[in-house]
JSON list of C-alpha atoms and ligand atoms in Angstrom, two decimals:
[
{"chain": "A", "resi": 15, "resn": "UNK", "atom": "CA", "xyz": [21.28, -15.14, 4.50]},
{"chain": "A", "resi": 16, "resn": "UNK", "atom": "CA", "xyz": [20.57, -18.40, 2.79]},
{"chain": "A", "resi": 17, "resn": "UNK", "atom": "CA", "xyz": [18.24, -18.65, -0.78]},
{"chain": "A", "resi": 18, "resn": "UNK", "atom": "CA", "xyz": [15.13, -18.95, 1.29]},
{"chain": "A", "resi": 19, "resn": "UNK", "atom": "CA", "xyz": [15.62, -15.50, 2.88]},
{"chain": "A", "resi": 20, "resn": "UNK", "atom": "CA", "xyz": [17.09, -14.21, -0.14]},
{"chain": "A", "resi": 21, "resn": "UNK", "atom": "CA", "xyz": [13.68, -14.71, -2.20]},
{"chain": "A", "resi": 22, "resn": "UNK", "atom": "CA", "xyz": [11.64, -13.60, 0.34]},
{"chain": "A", "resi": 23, "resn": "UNK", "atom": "CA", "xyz": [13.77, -10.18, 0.72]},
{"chain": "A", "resi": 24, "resn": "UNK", "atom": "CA", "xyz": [13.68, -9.77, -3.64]},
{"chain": "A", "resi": 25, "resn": "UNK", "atom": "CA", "xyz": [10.16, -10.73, -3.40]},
{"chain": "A", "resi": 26, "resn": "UNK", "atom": "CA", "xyz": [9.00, -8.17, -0.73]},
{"chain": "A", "resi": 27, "resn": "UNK", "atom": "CA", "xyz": [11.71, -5.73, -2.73]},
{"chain": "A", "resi": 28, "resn": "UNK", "atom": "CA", "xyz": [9.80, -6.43, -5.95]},
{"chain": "A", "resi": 29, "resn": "UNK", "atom": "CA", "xyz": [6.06, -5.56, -4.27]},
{"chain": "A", "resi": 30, "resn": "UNK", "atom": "CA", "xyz": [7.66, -2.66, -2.83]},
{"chain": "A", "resi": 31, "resn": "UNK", "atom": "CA", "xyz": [8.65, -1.33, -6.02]},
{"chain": "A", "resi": 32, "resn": "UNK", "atom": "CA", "xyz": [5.53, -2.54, -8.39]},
{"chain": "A", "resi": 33, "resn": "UNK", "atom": "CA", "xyz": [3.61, -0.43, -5.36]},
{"chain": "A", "resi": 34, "resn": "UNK", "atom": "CA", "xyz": [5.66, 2.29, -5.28]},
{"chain": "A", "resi": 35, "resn": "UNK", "atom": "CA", "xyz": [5.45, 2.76, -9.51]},
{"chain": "A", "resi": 36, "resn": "UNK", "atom": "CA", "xyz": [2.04, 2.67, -9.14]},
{"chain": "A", "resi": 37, "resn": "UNK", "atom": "CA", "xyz": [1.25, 4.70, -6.47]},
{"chain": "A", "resi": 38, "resn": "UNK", "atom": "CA", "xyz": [4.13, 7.56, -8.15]},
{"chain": "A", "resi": 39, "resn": "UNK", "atom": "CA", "xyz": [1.74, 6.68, -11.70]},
{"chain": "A", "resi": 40, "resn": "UNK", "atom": "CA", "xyz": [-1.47, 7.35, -9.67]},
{"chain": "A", "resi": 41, "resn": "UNK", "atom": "CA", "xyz": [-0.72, 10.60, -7.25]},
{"chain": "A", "resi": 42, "resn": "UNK", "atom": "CA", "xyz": [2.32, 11.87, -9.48]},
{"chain": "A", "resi": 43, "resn": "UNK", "atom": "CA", "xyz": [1.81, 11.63, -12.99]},
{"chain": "A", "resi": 44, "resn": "UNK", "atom": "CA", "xyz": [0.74, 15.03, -13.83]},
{"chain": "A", "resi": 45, "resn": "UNK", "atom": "CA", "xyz": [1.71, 16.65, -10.70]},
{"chain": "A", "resi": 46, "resn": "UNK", "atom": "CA", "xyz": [0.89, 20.63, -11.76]},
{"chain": "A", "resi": 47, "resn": "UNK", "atom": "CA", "xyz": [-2.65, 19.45, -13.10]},
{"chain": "A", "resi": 48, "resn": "UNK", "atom": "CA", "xyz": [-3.20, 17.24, -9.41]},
{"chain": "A", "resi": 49, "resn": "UNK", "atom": "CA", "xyz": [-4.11, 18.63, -5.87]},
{"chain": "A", "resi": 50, "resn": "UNK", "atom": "CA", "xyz": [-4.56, 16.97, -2.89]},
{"chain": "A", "resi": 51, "resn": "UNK", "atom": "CA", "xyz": [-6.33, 18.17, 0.51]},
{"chain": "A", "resi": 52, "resn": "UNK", "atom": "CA", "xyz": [-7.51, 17.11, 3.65]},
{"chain": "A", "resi": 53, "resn": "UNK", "atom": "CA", "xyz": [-11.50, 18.02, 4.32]},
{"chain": "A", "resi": 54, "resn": "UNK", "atom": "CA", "xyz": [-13.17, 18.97, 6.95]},
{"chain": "A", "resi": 55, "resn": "UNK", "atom": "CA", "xyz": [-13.76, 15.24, 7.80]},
{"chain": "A", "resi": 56, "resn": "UNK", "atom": "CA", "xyz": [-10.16, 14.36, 7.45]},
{"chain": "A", "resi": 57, "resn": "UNK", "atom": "CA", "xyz": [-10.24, 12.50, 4.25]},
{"chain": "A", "resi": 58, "resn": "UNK", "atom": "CA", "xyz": [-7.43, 12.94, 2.00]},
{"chain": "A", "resi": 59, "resn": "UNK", "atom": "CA", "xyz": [-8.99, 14.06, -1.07]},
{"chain": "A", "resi": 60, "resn": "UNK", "atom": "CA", "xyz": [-6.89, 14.00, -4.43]},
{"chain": "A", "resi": 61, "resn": "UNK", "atom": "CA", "xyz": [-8.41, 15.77, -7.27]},
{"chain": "A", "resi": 62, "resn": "UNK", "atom": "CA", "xyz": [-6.99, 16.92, -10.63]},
{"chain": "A", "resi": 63, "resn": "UNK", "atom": "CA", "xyz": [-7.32, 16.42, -14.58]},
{"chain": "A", "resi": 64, "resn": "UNK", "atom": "CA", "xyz": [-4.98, 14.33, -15.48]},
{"chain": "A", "resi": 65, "resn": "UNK", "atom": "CA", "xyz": [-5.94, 14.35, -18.93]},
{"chain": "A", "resi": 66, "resn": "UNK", "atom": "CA", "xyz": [-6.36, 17.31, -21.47]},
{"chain": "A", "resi": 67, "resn": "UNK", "atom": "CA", "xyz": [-10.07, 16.81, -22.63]},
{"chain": "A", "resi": 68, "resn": "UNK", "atom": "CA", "xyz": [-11.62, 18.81, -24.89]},
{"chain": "A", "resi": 69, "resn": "UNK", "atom": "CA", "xyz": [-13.12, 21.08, -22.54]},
{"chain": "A", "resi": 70, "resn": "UNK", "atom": "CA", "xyz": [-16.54, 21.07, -25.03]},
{"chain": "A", "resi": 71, "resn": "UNK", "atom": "CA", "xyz": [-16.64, 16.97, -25.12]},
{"chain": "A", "resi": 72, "resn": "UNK", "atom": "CA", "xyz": [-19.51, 16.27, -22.44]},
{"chain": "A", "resi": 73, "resn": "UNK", "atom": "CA", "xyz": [-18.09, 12.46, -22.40]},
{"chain": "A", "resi": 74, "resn": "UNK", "atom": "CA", "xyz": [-16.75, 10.98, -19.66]},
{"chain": "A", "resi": 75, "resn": "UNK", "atom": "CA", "xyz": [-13.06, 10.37, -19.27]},
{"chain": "A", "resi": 76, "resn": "UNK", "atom": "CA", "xyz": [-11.69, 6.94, -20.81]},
{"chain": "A", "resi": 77, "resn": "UNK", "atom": "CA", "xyz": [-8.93, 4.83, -19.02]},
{"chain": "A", "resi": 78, "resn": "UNK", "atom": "CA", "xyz": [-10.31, 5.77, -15.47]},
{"chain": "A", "resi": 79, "resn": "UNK", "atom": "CA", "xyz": [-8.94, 2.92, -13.28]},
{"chain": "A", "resi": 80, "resn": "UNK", "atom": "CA", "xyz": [-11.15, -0.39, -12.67]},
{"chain": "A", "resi": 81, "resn": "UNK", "atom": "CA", "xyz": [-12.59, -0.97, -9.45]},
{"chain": "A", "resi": 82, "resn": "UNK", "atom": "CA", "xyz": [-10.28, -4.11, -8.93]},
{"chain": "A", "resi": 83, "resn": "UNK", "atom": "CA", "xyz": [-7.29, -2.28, -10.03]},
{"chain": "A", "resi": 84, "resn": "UNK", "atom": "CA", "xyz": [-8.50, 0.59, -7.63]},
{"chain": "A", "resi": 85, "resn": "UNK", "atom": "CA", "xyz": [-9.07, -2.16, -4.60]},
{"chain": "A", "resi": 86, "resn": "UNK", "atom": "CA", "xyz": [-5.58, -3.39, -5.24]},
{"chain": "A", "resi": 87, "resn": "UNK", "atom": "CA", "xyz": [-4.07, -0.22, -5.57]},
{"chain": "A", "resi": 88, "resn": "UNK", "atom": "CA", "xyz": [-5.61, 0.50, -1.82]},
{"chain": "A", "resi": 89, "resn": "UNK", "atom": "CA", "xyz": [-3.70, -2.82, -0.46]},
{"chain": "A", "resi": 90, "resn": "UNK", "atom": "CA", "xyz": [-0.34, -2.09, -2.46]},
{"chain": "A", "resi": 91, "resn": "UNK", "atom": "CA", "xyz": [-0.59, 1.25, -0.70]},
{"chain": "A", "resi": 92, "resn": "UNK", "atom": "CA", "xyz": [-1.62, 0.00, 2.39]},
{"chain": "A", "resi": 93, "resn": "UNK", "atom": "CA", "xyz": [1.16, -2.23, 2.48]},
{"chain": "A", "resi": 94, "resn": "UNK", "atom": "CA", "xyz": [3.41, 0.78, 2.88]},
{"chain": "A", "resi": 95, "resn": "UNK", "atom": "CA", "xyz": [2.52, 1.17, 6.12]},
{"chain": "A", "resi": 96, "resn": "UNK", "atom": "CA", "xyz": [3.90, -1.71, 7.22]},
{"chain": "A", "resi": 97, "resn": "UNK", "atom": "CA", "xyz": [6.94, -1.71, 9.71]},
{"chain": "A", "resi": 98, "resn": "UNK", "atom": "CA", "xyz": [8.36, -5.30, 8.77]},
{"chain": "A", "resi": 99, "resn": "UNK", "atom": "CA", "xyz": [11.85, -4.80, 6.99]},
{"chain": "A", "resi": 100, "resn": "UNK", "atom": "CA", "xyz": [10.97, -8.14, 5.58]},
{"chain": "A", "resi": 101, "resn": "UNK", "atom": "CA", "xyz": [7.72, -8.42, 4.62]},
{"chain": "A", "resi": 102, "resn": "UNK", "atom": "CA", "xyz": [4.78, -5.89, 3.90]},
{"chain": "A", "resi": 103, "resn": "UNK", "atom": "CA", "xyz": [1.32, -7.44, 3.33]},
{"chain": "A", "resi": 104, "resn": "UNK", "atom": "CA", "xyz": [-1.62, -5.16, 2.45]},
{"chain": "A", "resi": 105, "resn": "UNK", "atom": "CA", "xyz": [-5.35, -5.66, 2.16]},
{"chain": "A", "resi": 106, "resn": "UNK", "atom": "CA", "xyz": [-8.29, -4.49, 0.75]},
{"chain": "A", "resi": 107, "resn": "UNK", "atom": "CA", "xyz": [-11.41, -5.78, 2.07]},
{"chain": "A", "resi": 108, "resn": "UNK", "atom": "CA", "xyz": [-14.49, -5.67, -0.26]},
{"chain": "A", "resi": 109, "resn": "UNK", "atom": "CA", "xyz": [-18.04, -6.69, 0.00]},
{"chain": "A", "resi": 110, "resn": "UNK", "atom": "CA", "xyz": [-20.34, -8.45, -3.08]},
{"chain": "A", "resi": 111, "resn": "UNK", "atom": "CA", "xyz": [-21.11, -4.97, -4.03]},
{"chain": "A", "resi": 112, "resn": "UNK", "atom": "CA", "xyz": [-18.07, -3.63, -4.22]},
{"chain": "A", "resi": 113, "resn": "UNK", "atom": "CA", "xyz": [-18.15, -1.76, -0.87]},
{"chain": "A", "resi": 114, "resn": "UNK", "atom": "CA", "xyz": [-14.73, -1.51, 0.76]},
{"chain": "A", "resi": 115, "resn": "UNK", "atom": "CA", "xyz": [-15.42, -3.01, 4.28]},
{"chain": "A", "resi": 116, "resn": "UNK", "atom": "CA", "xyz": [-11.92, -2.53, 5.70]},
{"chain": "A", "resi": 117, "resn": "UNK", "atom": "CA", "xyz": [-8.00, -1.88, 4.38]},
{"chain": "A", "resi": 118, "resn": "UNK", "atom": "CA", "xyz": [-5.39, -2.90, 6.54]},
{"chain": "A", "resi": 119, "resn": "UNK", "atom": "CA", "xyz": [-1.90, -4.30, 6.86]},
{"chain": "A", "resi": 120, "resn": "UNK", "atom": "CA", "xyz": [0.48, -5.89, 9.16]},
{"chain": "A", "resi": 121, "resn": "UNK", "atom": "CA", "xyz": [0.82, -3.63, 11.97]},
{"chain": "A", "resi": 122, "resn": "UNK", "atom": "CA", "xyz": [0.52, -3.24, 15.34]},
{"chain": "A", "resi": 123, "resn": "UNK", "atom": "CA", "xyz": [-3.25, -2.45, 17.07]},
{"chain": "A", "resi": 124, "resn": "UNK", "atom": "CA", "xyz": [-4.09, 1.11, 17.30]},
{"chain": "A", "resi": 125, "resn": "UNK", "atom": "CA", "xyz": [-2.54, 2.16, 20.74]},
{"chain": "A", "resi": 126, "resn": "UNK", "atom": "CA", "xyz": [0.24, -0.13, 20.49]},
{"chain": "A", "resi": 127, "resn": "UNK", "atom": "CA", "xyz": [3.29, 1.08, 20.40]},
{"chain": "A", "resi": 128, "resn": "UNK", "atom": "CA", "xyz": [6.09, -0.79, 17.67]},
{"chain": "A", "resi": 129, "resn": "UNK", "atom": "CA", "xyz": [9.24, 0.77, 19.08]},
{"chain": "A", "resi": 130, "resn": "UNK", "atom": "CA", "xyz": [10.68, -2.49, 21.37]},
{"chain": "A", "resi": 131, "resn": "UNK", "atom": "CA", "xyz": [9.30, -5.05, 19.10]},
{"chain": "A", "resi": 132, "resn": "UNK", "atom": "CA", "xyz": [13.11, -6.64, 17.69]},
{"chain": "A", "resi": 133, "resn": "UNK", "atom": "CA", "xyz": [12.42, -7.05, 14.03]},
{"chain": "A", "resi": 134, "resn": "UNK", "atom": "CA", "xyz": [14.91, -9.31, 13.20]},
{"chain": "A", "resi": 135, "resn": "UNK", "atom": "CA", "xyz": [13.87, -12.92, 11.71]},
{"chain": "A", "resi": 136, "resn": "UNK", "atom": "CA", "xyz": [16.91, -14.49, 13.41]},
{"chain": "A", "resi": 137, "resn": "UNK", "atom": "CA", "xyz": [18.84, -13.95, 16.72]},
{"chain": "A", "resi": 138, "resn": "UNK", "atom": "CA", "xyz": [22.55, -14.32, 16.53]},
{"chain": "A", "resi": 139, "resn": "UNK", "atom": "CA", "xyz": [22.25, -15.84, 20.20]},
{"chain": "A", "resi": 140, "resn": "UNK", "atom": "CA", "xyz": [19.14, -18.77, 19.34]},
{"chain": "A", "resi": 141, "resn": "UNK", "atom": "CA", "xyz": [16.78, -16.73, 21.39]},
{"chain": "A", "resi": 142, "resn": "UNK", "atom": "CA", "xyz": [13.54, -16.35, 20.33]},
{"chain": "A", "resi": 143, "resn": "UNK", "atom": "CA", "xyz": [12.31, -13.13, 22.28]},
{"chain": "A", "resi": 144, "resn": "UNK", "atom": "CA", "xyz": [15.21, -11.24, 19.50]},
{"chain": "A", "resi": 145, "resn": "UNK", "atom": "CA", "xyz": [13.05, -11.73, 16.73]},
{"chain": "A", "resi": 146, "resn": "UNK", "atom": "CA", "xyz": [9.74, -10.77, 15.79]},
{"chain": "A", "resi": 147, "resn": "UNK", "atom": "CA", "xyz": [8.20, -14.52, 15.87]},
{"chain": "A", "resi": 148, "resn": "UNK", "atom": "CA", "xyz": [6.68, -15.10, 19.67]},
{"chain": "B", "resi": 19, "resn": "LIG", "atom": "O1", "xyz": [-0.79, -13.63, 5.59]},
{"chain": "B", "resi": 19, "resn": "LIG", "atom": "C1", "xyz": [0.09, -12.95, 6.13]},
{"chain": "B", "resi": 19, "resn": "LIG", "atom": "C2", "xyz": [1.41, -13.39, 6.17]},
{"chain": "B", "resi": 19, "resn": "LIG", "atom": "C3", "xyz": [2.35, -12.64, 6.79]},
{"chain": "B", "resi": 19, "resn": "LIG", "atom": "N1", "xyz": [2.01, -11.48, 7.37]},
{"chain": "B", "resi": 19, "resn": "LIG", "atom": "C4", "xyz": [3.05, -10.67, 8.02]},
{"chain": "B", "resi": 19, "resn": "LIG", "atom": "C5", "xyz": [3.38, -10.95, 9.42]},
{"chain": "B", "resi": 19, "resn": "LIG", "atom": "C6", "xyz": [4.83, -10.53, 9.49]},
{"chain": "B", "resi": 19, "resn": "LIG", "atom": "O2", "xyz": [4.96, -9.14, 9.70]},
{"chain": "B", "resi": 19, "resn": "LIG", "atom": "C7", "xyz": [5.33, -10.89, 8.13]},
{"chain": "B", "resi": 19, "resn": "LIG", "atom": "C8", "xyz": [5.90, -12.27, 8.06]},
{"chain": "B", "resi": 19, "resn": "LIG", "atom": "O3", "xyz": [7.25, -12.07, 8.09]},
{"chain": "B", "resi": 19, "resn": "LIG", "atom": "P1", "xyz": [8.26, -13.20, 7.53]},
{"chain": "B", "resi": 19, "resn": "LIG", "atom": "O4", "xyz": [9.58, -12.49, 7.59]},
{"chain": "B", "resi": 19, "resn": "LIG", "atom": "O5", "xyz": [7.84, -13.57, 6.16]},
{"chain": "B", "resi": 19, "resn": "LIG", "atom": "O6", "xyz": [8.15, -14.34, 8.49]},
{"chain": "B", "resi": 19, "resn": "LIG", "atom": "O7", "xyz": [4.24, -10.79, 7.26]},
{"chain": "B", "resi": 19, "resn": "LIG", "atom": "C9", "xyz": [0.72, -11.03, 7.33]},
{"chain": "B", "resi": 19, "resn": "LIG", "atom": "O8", "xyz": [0.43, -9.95, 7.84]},
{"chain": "B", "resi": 19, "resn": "LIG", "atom": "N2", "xyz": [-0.21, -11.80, 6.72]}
]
């Protein structure tokens, strides 16, 4: 492994974690006051009081997250997803208006299956078809 590989890996290792901490800050933070569901439509729903209010204040709730922390939160996630041992790269795709056009991350199409592709950077034997590069 030489230093260029070795940054890469820490740097993909550091994402991981920064995505991880915040998706275990968002979803797990006050787990008994937090519920999560599935509706009829298939959404995940997550729902809760995270903080304790007083139940007579008719403000809203301070803190709530931004909508650009909330868009980037969506491609840390996303990134999860990935496959690649090396690399995960997520994405949040948002219009002028803040409308969230599409999320995605690298990954194969839908219907295409992941399980042959060899998804090592190198091959011991120089041949290309051992790694994931075409
Ligand atoms: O803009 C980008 C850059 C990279 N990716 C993906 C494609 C591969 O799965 C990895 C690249 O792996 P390396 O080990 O860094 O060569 O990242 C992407 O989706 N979008």
């Amino acid at each position: 492994m030489n230093s260029r590989d070795v940054a890469l890996v820490s740097t993909a290792t550091f994402i991981g974690a920064l995505a991880s901490a915040f998706a275990y800050h968002l979803f797990s933070s006050s787990p008994k006051k937090q519920s999560s569901r599935i509706d009829s439509s298939g959404n995940c729903v997550v729902s809760g009081n995270r903080s304790s209010q007083d139940p007579y204040d008719s403000s809203k709730r301070k803190g709530y997250l931004s909508w650009d922390d909330y868009f980037m939160a969506i491609a840390f996630l996303s990134a999860e997803r990935s496959k690649d041992p090396n690399r995960q790269v997520g994405a949040c795709l948002v219009s002028q208006n803040g409308i969230i056009l599409g999320i995605g991350y690298n990954g194969f199409p839908r219907g295409c299956s992941d399980d042959k592709l060899p998804w090592a950077k190198k091959s011991k034997y120089g041949d290309p078809l051992e790694t994931k590069y075409p």
